[in-house]
Protein backbone atom coordinates (compact mmCIF):
# COMPACT_ATOMS: atom_id res chain seq x y z
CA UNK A 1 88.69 19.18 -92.83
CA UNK A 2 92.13 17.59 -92.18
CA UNK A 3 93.01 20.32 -89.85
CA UNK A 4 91.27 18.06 -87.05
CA UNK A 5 93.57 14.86 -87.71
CA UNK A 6 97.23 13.72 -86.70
CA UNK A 7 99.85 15.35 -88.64
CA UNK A 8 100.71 12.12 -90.67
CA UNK A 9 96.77 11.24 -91.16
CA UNK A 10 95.66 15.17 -92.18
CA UNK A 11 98.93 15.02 -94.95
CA UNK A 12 97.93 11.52 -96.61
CA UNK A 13 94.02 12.93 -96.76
CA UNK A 14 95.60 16.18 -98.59
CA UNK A 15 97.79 14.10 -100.35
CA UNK A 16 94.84 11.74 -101.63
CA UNK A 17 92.54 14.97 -102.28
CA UNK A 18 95.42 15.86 -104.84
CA UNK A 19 94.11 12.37 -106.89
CA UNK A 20 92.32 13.24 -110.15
CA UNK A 21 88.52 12.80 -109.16
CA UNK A 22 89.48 12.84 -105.32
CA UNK A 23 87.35 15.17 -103.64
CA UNK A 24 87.53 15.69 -99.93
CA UNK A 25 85.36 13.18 -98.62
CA UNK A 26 86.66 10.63 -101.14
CA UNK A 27 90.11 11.52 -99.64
CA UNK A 28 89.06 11.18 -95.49
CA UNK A 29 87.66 7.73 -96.47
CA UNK A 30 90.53 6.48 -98.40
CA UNK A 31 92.82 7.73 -95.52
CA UNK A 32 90.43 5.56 -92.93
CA UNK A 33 90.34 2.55 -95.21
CA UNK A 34 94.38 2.36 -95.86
CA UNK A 35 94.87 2.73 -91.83
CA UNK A 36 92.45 -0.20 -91.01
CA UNK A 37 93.91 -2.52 -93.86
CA UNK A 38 97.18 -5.23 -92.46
CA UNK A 39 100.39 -3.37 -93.12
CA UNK A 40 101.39 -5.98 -95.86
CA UNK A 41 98.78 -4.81 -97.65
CA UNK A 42 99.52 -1.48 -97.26
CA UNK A 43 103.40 -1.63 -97.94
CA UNK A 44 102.47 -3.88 -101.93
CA UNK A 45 100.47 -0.32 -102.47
CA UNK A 46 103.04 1.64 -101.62
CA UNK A 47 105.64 -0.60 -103.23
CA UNK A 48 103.98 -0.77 -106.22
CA UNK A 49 103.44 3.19 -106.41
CA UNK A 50 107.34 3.51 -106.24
CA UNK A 51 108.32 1.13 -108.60
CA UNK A 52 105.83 2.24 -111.19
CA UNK A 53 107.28 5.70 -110.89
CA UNK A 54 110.69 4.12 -111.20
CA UNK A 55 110.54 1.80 -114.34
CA UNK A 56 107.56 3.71 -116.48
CA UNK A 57 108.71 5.89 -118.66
CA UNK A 58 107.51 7.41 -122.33
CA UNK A 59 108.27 5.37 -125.28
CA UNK A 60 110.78 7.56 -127.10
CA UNK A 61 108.42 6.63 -130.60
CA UNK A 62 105.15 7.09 -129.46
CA UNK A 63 104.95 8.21 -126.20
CA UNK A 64 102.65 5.76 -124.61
CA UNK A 65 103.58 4.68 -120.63
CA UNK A 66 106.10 1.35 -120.88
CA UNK A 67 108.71 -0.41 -119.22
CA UNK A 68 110.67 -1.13 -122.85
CA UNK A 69 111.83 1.36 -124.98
CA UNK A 70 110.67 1.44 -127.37
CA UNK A 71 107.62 -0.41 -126.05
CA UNK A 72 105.75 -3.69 -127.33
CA UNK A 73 103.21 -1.70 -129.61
CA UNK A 74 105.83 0.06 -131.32
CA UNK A 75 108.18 -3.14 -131.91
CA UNK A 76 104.93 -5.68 -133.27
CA UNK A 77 105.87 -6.43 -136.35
CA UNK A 78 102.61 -7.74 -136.65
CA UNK A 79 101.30 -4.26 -136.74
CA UNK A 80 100.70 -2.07 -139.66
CA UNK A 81 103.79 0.20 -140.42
CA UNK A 82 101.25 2.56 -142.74
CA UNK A 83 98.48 3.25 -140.21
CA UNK A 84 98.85 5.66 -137.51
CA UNK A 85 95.95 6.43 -134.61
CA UNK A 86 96.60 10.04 -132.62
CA UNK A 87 95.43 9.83 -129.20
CA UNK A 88 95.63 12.51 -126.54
CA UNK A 89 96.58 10.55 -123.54
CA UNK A 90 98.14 7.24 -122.95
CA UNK A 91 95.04 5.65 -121.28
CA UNK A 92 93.19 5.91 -124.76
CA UNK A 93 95.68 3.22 -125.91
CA UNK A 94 94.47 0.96 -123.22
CA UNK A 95 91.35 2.12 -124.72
CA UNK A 96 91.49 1.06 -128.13
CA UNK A 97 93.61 -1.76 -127.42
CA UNK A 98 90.93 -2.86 -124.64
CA UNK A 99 88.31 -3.46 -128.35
CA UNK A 100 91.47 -5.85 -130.15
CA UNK A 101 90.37 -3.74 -133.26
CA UNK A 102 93.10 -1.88 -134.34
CA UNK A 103 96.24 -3.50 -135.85
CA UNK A 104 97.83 -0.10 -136.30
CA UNK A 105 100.47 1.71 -134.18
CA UNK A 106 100.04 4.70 -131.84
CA UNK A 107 100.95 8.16 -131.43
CA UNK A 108 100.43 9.72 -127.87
CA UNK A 109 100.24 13.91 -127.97
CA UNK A 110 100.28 13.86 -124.31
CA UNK A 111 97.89 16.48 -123.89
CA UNK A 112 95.67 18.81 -125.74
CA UNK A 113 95.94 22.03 -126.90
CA UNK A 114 94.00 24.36 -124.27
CA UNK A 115 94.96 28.08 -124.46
CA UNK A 116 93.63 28.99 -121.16
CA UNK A 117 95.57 26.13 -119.14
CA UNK A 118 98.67 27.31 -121.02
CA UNK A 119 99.15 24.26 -123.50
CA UNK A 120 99.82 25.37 -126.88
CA UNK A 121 101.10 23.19 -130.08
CA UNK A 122 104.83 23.51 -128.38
CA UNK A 123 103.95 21.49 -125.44
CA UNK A 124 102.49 18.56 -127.27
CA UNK A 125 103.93 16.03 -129.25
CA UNK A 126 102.81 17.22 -132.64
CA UNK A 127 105.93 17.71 -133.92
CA UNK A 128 107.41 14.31 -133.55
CA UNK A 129 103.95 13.09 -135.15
CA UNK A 130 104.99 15.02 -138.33
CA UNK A 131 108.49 13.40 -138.31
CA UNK A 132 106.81 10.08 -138.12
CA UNK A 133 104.36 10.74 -140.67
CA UNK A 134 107.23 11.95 -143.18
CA UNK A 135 109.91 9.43 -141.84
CA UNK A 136 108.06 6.21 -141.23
CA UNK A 137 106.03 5.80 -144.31
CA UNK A 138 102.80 6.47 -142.78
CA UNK A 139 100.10 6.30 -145.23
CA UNK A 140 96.53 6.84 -142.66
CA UNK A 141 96.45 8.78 -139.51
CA UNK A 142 93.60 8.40 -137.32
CA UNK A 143 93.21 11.17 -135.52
CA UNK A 144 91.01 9.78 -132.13
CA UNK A 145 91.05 12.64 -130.00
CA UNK A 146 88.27 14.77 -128.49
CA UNK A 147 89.86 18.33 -128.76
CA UNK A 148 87.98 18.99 -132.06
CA UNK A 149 85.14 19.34 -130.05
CA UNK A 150 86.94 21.81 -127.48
CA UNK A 151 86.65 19.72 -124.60
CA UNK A 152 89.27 19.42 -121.79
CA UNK A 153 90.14 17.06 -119.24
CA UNK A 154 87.82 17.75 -116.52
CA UNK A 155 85.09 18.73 -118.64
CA UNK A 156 83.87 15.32 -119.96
């Protein structure tokens, strides 16, 4: 499909089809809708993309997406030290946090174990979830994650 567009119009549609849940179409119309919008606009987006890549990083405790390390979550001392909720991907954080439920902290696997993608226990962060467990005084672990039930991103 973008083999019928400018060079720098057919690379941003293949660049947007490469968007989790970006499917061709989705991609052309994107494309379309950046080009008509005032370059201001335009150049915040872009801006915005590059400095998010920049300053985000993993919190070196949990592993949830922040600009502090270690992040806010980790450093409320209003949180409970003894309650721990495993969660696959940092967006379930946003998740949970999203209900103002749980007063716990957070422990991101980034990922989930999926033999046929490749992603065994190694590649997750299981093993720094034991050291917290043991090291932190951790007395309940939540475990919130969906690959019990064997699905994988993509499926759900």
């Amino acid at each position: 499909m973008a083999n019928y567009y400018a060079g720098p119009l057919a690379e941003l549609i293949g660049e947007l089809h490469k968007l989790p849940g970006v499917g061709p179409k989705s991609a052309q119309r994107l494309a379309f809708y950046l080009l008509q919008r005032p370059a201001e606009e335009v150049n915040r987006l872009a801006k915005s993309i590059l400095e998010a890549r920049e300053k985000i990083r993993f919190c070196d405790t949990c592993f949830n997406l922040t600009e502090l390390n270690p992040c806010a979550i980790c450093t409320d001392q209003l949180r409970s030290r003894e309650l721990l909720c495993v969660v696959e991907q940092a967006r379930d954080v946003l998740a949970f946090e999203r209900t103002r439920g749980f007063k716990g902290r957070y422990h991101v696997l980034q990922g989930v174990i999926s033999p046929i993608d490749g992603i065994g226990p190694e590649k997750l962060r299981i093993k720094e979830l034991v050291n917290r467990v043991e090291a932190e005084g951790v007395k309940e672990v939540v475990v919130a994650t969906k690959a019990g039930f064997g699905i994988r991103d993509g499926e759900r």
